[in-house]
């Protein structure tokens, strides 16, 4: 044994010596290049090993994941729709293997499946899933995730708690409201919104940074998962110094059809910010705010084309004869913006008394351009 | 003369060394940056639910524009697969660019199309639009087919933009296969825009669909291409997209969004003049022109790239077609750089002028030329019997091992991030490809690039596979 | 709940690409006594409509190959069938809902939905058309 080692050593020593002798016979810059090459080769070797290792690990994990999911699927179905007794503790634990609930990886798969199902269902089924989540102790895992140093894992934990309605976690999540990571901060706000019993959107009063459309879609997505009586009156924040909050609230007033805010919105048509005015005009359309007609007609000439288009479109929903007059005026002028003209025809037909005849009359004295626009406007597919 | 020659060879040796070192250095820095950005991207999107976008009133509508020229084999299926994409509010505009085959008729029959009275404003110049078709089938209301006189890809895209209804458009190759959630993912950067910084364009990774199992226009199973030529391109694409463009995106210096799949802010695309008919590199040219407009009007902006494999395309599987494609790419790059030569090393254009453009000039356009020149130089030296054999061999091995290292790193990124090739065998074959690519295909791609430059100088202009374009005389550029 | 004698003769086709949701709805409706058939994409759904001749179809909108809206169109126009169709979709956009009804859908439920409510609606529609 010892001897073999010695012999090995010797030959290695010899090779190394031989190698360095040859190496040193080269000029310095070539030696440098060889050094770099060796470095590259070492890196290649390391990378190859990482690739293979990762490949073996992932293949194994994927197989395991698939197997476990296959096993849990029928189990969950049964628990959801079978008798209530199954959700009672002793019966519940017997359904799962000891391994299922003791191993973190197994639990994480059960948790993912439950949350995924929960996203699709409401009513009793959803409540059962929430109950099941807590009974299996999966919320402990979610809470632990929120304590993870890696922010994206914390964010995932928060989402899980919010989606599964683990109300008691709200106290814990509050500390993230001042976290330095802005995505995590936003996630915390949204999660707390879902879980808190009173004033779920109070963060809107405090938030300084602008809400992007993405944030807004996320907040709306979560609002959609909340019971209707929890949706607040969004007019509360219409005076916020944060313009994006104002815009968001206007959007929500429209989306949740908060009719009581119509009056306030009509006042806001005077707002100095173009984006806010745009949002207001769209919301008034959703609310069918007939009372806004006069104001919209009056502001039309002074607005940008983008807003003019929205005005004409809203008038289709809220306008009467008066709007028809404006449309007629628009259509008589030479076409400057196709979208506005096309929408003007639609609005004209919706608001004018015997609009069809009047439109035909208008067409008699017009150019082919307008005729095409009128045809376009009347084709429902376009 | 002897002295001159001596200095010349000294200079050439050093130039080759320095250029290689710069190239390696740049590539290594870019890969490191890419790695950071991919990790960041994956983290940011690890916990979110794209389905929230399907219900939200703040999700913007999108127009998909797909030019089609002689696509009769697949057009019906491809149009259907585009209509099936998971999104709320979108339209699909197929622009028949004067196909010589029955592309249009096939669509008319399959989707029960009729000419519709569409009024639109020609904000961008394009060849005459003969008719705009809509389907009589109500569930096909999202489909619009534009029939126009042949004018090339850029022209067809401009026609599509003119007809489109929405504020964001996605330009795609009609034979591309999009993942269902591709629009949801691509629209996210536009929605994340806050404050002053405008998102003007978003690009997506393009992957190679050869040998993948495709059923009714959808990828069912991802396979590594069996044939060598497309397999090598898989490697090239992974390298270019995962190691290159992600870094540029992070540095906000991206100037190329592949014509196969990109999303743009329509207003800004129109304001900058739309697609350029004068170049075969219209995809890159548009991004540069949009960026230029933003720089010149001093508006903060961003061009974003997503590493997700969202778009799959058939890659050339013969050397002949590959050669034509690379020839075209080279001409596109050269033409684009020429059109925007004013930006090169111009501090007024900040990062775009000082880094992005020079990079493309020095390492994308010039690299094959330097490589060829160096090769010719070495051959000459060998001929004269004064080749420094030691240097030549060590340098060759060094460059070869760097190429492998770079490819291996790309494969590692792919393995750790999106993990598309699930079979164990596939990863070995991909690694094997990394070893042969520098020797086998790389010299050819260099050759194609040189040919592209020569063709450009001698005035050859064609689109490769779309060569039968227009009867209108091509405008010569002097 | 005891197996409903009314339900036991009725065939329901569920088209949904989310396997988990598909299984859940299958389980629920089977328990009510329906004969349940499944399809996980649009193509399969149309094949099943032909082969199974269901009494009612429940379909998602966003599915591989064919959308739920196209299924409604094909069933109504191409096959000329009056089979009741319920759409279950996460797209709650007014435009989409209207489009579905115009094409001939009988009911529209937005996701997330309550399986209990779905089963009540299925029963009501079947009673009406019986």
CSV table of N, CA and C in Angstrom, one decimal, chain C residues 1 6 28-29 32 34 56 86 107 109 114-127:
chain,number,residue,atom,x,y,z
C,1,UNK,N,-75.7,13.7,0.6
C,1,UNK,CA,-76.8,13.8,-0.3
C,1,UNK,C,-77.0,12.5,-1.0
C,6,UNK,N,-82.9,12.1,-10.9
C,6,UNK,CA,-82.9,13.0,-12.0
C,6,UNK,C,-81.5,13.0,-12.6
C,28,UNK,N,-67.3,16.2,-7.5
C,28,UNK,CA,-68.5,16.8,-6.9
C,28,UNK,C,-69.7,16.4,-7.7
C,29,UNK,N,-69.6,16.5,-9.0
C,29,UNK,CA,-70.8,16.2,-9.8
C,29,UNK,C,-71.1,14.7,-9.8
C,32,UNK,N,-73.2,13.9,-7.0
C,32,UNK,CA,-74.6,14.2,-7.2
C,32,UNK,C,-75.3,13.2,-8.1
C,34,UNK,N,-74.4,12.5,-11.4
C,34,UNK,CA,-74.3,12.6,-12.9
C,34,UNK,C,-73.3,11.7,-13.5
C,56,UNK,N,-75.3,18.3,-20.9
C,56,UNK,CA,-74.8,19.7,-20.6
C,56,UNK,C,-73.3,19.8,-20.6
C,86,UNK,N,-72.4,25.9,-19.9
C,86,UNK,CA,-72.1,26.8,-18.9
C,86,UNK,C,-70.6,27.2,-19.0
C,107,UNK,N,-75.0,30.1,-19.5
C,107,UNK,CA,-74.7,30.7,-18.2
C,107,UNK,C,-73.2,31.0,-18.1
C,109,UNK,N,-70.1,31.7,-15.3
C,109,UNK,CA,-69.7,31.7,-13.9
C,109,UNK,C,-68.2,32.2,-13.9
C,114,UNK,N,-67.9,28.7,-6.7
C,114,UNK,CA,-68.3,27.7,-5.7
C,114,UNK,C,-68.9,26.4,-6.4
C,115,UNK,N,-68.3,25.3,-6.1
C,115,UNK,CA,-68.7,24.1,-6.7
C,115,UNK,C,-70.2,23.8,-6.4
C,116,UNK,N,-70.6,24.2,-5.2
C,116,UNK,CA,-72.0,24.0,-4.8
C,116,UNK,C,-72.9,24.8,-5.8
C,117,UNK,N,-72.5,26.0,-6.0
C,117,UNK,CA,-73.3,26.9,-6.8
C,117,UNK,C,-73.4,26.3,-8.3
C,118,UNK,N,-72.2,25.8,-8.7
C,118,UNK,CA,-72.2,25.3,-10.0
C,118,UNK,C,-73.2,24.1,-10.2
C,119,UNK,N,-73.2,23.2,-9.1
C,119,UNK,CA,-74.0,22.1,-9.2
C,119,UNK,C,-75.5,22.5,-9.2
C,120,UNK,N,-75.8,23.6,-8.5
C,120,UNK,CA,-77.2,24.0,-8.4
C,120,UNK,C,-77.6,24.6,-9.8
C,121,UNK,N,-76.7,25.3,-10.4
C,121,UNK,CA,-77.0,25.9,-11.7
C,121,UNK,C,-77.1,24.8,-12.8
C,122,UNK,N,-76.3,23.8,-12.7
C,122,UNK,CA,-76.4,22.7,-13.6
C,122,UNK,C,-77.7,22.1,-13.5
C,123,UNK,N,-78.2,21.8,-12.3
C,123,UNK,CA,-79.5,21.2,-12.1
C,123,UNK,C,-80.6,22.0,-12.7
C,124,UNK,N,-80.5,23.3,-12.4
C,124,UNK,CA,-81.6,24.2,-12.8
C,124,UNK,C,-81.7,24.3,-14.3
C,125,UNK,N,-80.6,24.4,-15.0
C,125,UNK,CA,-80.6,24.4,-16.4
C,125,UNK,C,-81.1,23.1,-17.0
C,126,UNK,N,-80.7,22.0,-16.4
C,126,UNK,CA,-81.1,20.7,-16.9
C,126,UNK,C,-82.6,20.6,-16.8
C,127,UNK,N,-83.2,21.0,-15.6
C,127,UNK,CA,-84.6,20.9,-15.3
C,127,UNK,C,-85.4,21.7,-16.4
